[in-house]
Amino acid sequence: MFCYHCGAQLSEQHDFCTACGADVHLYKKIMYVSNRFYNEGLERAGVRDLSGAVVSLRQSLKFNKSNVDARNLLGLVYFETGEVVAAMSEWVISKNMRPERNIADDYIGMLQSNATRLDSINQTIKKYNQAYAYCVQESRDLAVIQLKKVLSLNPKFVRAHLLLALLYMDSEQWEKAQRELKKCLDIDRNNTQALRYLKEVELMLQPDESIRQPAKHRKDESVRYQSDNEIIIQPMNVKEPKGSGASTLLNVGIGLIIGLAACYFLVVPARVADTRNEMKKTILEIGNQSDAKTSTIQQLELQVEKLQEENDSLNGTLEGYVGEDGTLVTIDNLLDAASIYLETQNLQDTAVRLETIASSVNVEETSEAFQKLYNLLLTTIGPELAVTYYNDGVTSYRNGDYAAAVELFTKAVYYDSANVEPLYYLGQAYRQNDDRENAIAAYQKVVELFPDTQNAASAKRHIEDLEQTAD
Amino acid sequence: MINFEEELKKFHPSLEVEDAEEAIYNQDLTDMADLLVKMIQESGEKTDA
């Protein structure tokens, strides 16, 4: 501490200058106060209460402008809060007050040595001023953009943080404002403005923060408000349509119609096609089954017809056997023939019965017993009967009654087929009766059955004659 | 509730590097010590007078 009057160093024990005798007790008190404020500023700067440190240091300098330490510290605090030009001013003044052994020299050198850094600082300041101008012109979006650029260049610029936070608060982006204010308070712990803003922001971010009313009306064309983490910008001139309930119902109805139409045009055809394919398959299967059954039916119908014919034939055969009273007539005839022969041994009557039997049924299709009895009767009376018929036939032949001769010779052959004469004369009778075909047939039988006989040779000649005659 | 317009008034443009020289020159460095010295001088002159 030096005397204000003569510049001599003052002693601590006396309230006057020992060199010039000037009263210095008030002066000393002023110095003490300045130093006390400096100490306070230093203490506050130590705990990052930079705003408080600025106040204290400025107070210190108000009491003693020559307090170089206070001035240097003030410059440092300004620099920490991003106020570079203010810091430079204090350091320059400090250097003027004490040119030698002054730390301000180093600070100034640090800034001036790096031109790029200085230019960057200058650009930061210019952008901040531009942002401030945008705020005044109410171009707040542009101001926000500029301030973000400023803070990217100088993250410790407290005033930029505060201004940006204020802009966010104005647009009710409370969480962003809170972030900026917290950054600001990280730099300057007791910044009064930041604390006040933060209090306001925290008040707005309390529990019912999810429900927000639209912001107050502004001159801007849009309203901005925050809902949870989303920022909603709503144009001012757009109004909600009235009767929203009816329009909602209408929209729901339209949506339903569109949904149904989509179903109808997209889903239903596919389902219909599937169903049709299934139906086609089913129809095809049914068709195949129907064809198979039709074929079966046809086969069964043919079988039925065949069986019907067989039935009719058997019925016919049965009718031949069955008489009016229902008994088998043929068996009666056979029994009758046997009875007559046994009782009377009348060959003619027996023959008549046997001929009736032969004309009504096929003896070979009768029972074994029937055939046995029939054949027995036939072989018993046959030869004798054949002779009779042969003789009668010859008589008729000689008389020129060839038709009768044919009949008689036929019976003679029937009753005695082992004899060549009736057969040969049968052929002769047919020939004489101009029945060429039957005559040839009879002659051929003669040739077949009796080949080495004279009758056979004659028969051959007759056959040749008849065939030549036919040609 | 914070009023944006009122709060904005508390902000002012920052000094640019080009303006630093002028700001230093314009700074009033009068302190209490200067006032005291002046007061003492004035009182001394009155006493002499």
PDB file of N, CA, C and O in Angstrom, chain A residues 356-379:
ATOM      1  N   THR A 356     -95.338-138.071 -79.159  1.00  0.00           N
ATOM      2  CA  THR A 356     -95.849-136.851 -78.498  1.00  0.00           C
ATOM      3  C   THR A 356     -94.793-136.270 -77.545  1.00  0.00           C
ATOM      4  O   THR A 356     -94.554-135.046 -77.480  1.00  0.00           O
ATOM      5  N   ILE A 357     -94.165-137.201 -76.788  1.00  0.00           N
ATOM      6  CA  ILE A 357     -93.119-136.757 -75.864  1.00  0.00           C
ATOM      7  C   ILE A 357     -91.960-136.114 -76.622  1.00  0.00           C
ATOM      8  O   ILE A 357     -91.464-135.032 -76.250  1.00  0.00           O
ATOM      9  N   ALA A 358     -91.530-136.734 -77.696  1.00  0.00           N
ATOM     10  CA  ALA A 358     -90.397-136.219 -78.482  1.00  0.00           C
ATOM     11  C   ALA A 358     -90.712-134.861 -79.106  1.00  0.00           C
ATOM     12  O   ALA A 358     -89.812-134.025 -79.252  1.00  0.00           O
ATOM     13  N   SER A 359     -91.956-134.641 -79.438  1.00  0.00           N
ATOM     14  CA  SER A 359     -92.326-133.360 -80.061  1.00  0.00           C
ATOM     15  C   SER A 359     -92.492-132.233 -79.047  1.00  0.00           C
ATOM     16  O   SER A 359     -92.383-131.058 -79.388  1.00  0.00           O
ATOM     17  N   SER A 360     -92.745-132.603 -77.788  1.00  0.00           N
ATOM     18  CA  SER A 360     -93.023-131.554 -76.792  1.00  0.00           C
ATOM     19  C   SER A 360     -91.771-131.115 -76.014  1.00  0.00           C
ATOM     20  O   SER A 360     -91.656-129.959 -75.600  1.00  0.00           O
ATOM     21  N   VAL A 361     -90.887-132.077 -75.822  1.00  0.00           N
ATOM     22  CA  VAL A 361     -89.695-131.729 -75.034  1.00  0.00           C
ATOM     23  C   VAL A 361     -88.443-132.262 -75.705  1.00  0.00           C
ATOM     24  O   VAL A 361     -88.520-133.120 -76.563  1.00  0.00           O
ATOM     25  N   ASN A 362     -87.323-131.728 -75.211  1.00  0.00           N
ATOM     26  CA  ASN A 362     -86.016-132.253 -75.623  1.00  0.00           C
ATOM     27  C   ASN A 362     -85.642-133.303 -74.599  1.00  0.00           C
ATOM     28  O   ASN A 362     -85.353-133.011 -73.435  1.00  0.00           O
ATOM     29  N   VAL A 363     -85.683-134.563 -75.058  1.00  0.00           N
ATOM     30  CA  VAL A 363     -85.503-135.694 -74.148  1.00  0.00           C
ATOM     31  C   VAL A 363     -84.161-135.616 -73.444  1.00  0.00           C
ATOM     32  O   VAL A 363     -84.042-135.971 -72.276  1.00  0.00           O
ATOM     33  N   GLU A 364     -83.157-135.088 -74.147  1.00  0.00           N
ATOM     34  CA  GLU A 364     -81.804-135.047 -73.536  1.00  0.00           C
ATOM     35  C   GLU A 364     -81.736-134.049 -72.380  1.00  0.00           C
ATOM     36  O   GLU A 364     -80.805-134.131 -71.563  1.00  0.00           O
ATOM     37  N   GLU A 365     -82.697-133.181 -72.279  1.00  0.00           N
ATOM     38  CA  GLU A 365     -82.685-132.220 -71.177  1.00  0.00           C
ATOM     39  C   GLU A 365     -83.549-132.684 -70.009  1.00  0.00           C
ATOM     40  O   GLU A 365     -83.696-131.967 -69.028  1.00  0.00           O
ATOM     41  N   THR A 366     -84.128-133.843 -70.133  1.00  0.00           N
ATOM     42  CA  THR A 366     -84.942-134.342 -69.027  1.00  0.00           C
ATOM     43  C   THR A 366     -84.069-135.058 -68.029  1.00  0.00           C
ATOM     44  O   THR A 366     -82.856-135.178 -68.213  1.00  0.00           O
ATOM     45  N   SER A 367     -84.747-135.571 -67.032  1.00  0.00           N
ATOM     46  CA  SER A 367     -83.986-136.225 -65.963  1.00  0.00           C
ATOM     47  C   SER A 367     -83.437-137.576 -66.430  1.00  0.00           C
ATOM     48  O   SER A 367     -83.875-138.115 -67.469  1.00  0.00           O
ATOM     49  N   GLU A 368     -82.555-138.063 -65.690  1.00  0.00           N
ATOM     50  CA  GLU A 368     -81.892-139.321 -66.055  1.00  0.00           C
ATOM     51  C   GLU A 368     -82.885-140.470 -66.068  1.00  0.00           C
ATOM     52  O   GLU A 368     -82.863-141.322 -66.977  1.00  0.00           O
ATOM     53  N   ALA A 369     -83.762-140.477 -65.099  1.00  0.00           N
ATOM     54  CA  ALA A 369     -84.765-141.552 -65.028  1.00  0.00           C
ATOM     55  C   ALA A 369     -85.717-141.493 -66.217  1.00  0.00           C
ATOM     56  O   ALA A 369     -86.082-142.529 -66.803  1.00  0.00           O
ATOM     57  N   PHE A 370     -86.073-140.285 -66.539  1.00  0.00           N
ATOM     58  CA  PHE A 370     -86.982-140.088 -67.688  1.00  0.00           C
ATOM     59  C   PHE A 370     -86.333-140.615 -68.959  1.00  0.00           C
ATOM     60  O   PHE A 370     -86.963-141.375 -69.724  1.00  0.00           O
ATOM     61  N   GLN A 371     -85.073-140.198 -69.166  1.00  0.00           N
ATOM     62  CA  GLN A 371     -84.358-140.604 -70.370  1.00  0.00           C
ATOM     63  C   GLN A 371     -84.213-142.128 -70.424  1.00  0.00           C
ATOM     64  O   GLN A 371     -84.349-142.746 -71.480  1.00  0.00           O
ATOM     65  N   LYS A 372     -83.941-142.698 -69.272  1.00  0.00           N
ATOM     66  CA  LYS A 372     -83.715-144.145 -69.200  1.00  0.00           C
ATOM     67  C   LYS A 372     -84.971-144.901 -69.630  1.00  0.00           C
ATOM     68  O   LYS A 372     -84.929-145.829 -70.459  1.00  0.00           O
ATOM     69  N   LEU A 373     -86.086-144.494 -69.056  1.00  0.00           N
ATOM     70  CA  LEU A 373     -87.357-145.156 -69.368  1.00  0.00           C
ATOM     71  C   LEU A 373     -87.733-144.952 -70.827  1.00  0.00           C
ATOM     72  O   LEU A 373     -88.191-145.883 -71.535  1.00  0.00           O
ATOM     73  N   TYR A 374     -87.510-143.680 -71.261  1.00  0.00           N
ATOM     74  CA  TYR A 374     -87.867-143.340 -72.651  1.00  0.00           C
ATOM     75  C   TYR A 374     -87.048-144.163 -73.627  1.00  0.00           C
ATOM     76  O   TYR A 374     -87.591-144.763 -74.570  1.00  0.00           O
ATOM     77  N   ASN A 375     -85.731-144.184 -73.388  1.00  0.00           N
ATOM     78  CA  ASN A 375     -84.849-144.948 -74.267  1.00  0.00           C
ATOM     79  C   ASN A 375     -85.148-146.456 -74.209  1.00  0.00           C
ATOM     80  O   ASN A 375     -85.061-147.163 -75.224  1.00  0.00           O
ATOM     81  N   LEU A 376     -85.520-146.884 -73.043  1.00  0.00           N
ATOM     82  CA  LEU A 376     -85.848-148.315 -72.896  1.00  0.00           C
ATOM     83  C   LEU A 376     -87.061-148.678 -73.759  1.00  0.00           C
ATOM     84  O   LEU A 376     -87.073-149.692 -74.480  1.00  0.00           O
ATOM     85  N   LEU A 377     -88.084-147.871 -73.663  1.00  0.00           N
ATOM     86  CA  LEU A 377     -89.288-148.078 -74.475  1.00  0.00           C
ATOM     87  C   LEU A 377     -88.943-147.986 -75.961  1.00  0.00           C
ATOM     88  O   LEU A 377     -89.433-148.798 -76.779  1.00  0.00           O
ATOM     89  N   LEU A 378     -88.098-146.993 -76.257  1.00  0.00           N
ATOM     90  CA  LEU A 378     -87.763-146.755 -77.656  1.00  0.00           C
ATOM     91  C   LEU A 378     -86.993-147.946 -78.231  1.00  0.00           C
ATOM     92  O   LEU A 378     -87.309-148.419 -79.341  1.00  0.00           O
ATOM     93  N   THR A 379     -86.047-148.442 -77.474  1.00  0.00           N
ATOM     94  CA  THR A 379     -85.254-149.589 -77.968  1.00  0.00           C
ATOM     95  C   THR A 379     -86.084-150.872 -77.978  1.00  0.00           C
ATOM     96  O   THR A 379     -85.852-151.759 -78.788  1.00  0.00           O
TER      97      THR A 379
END
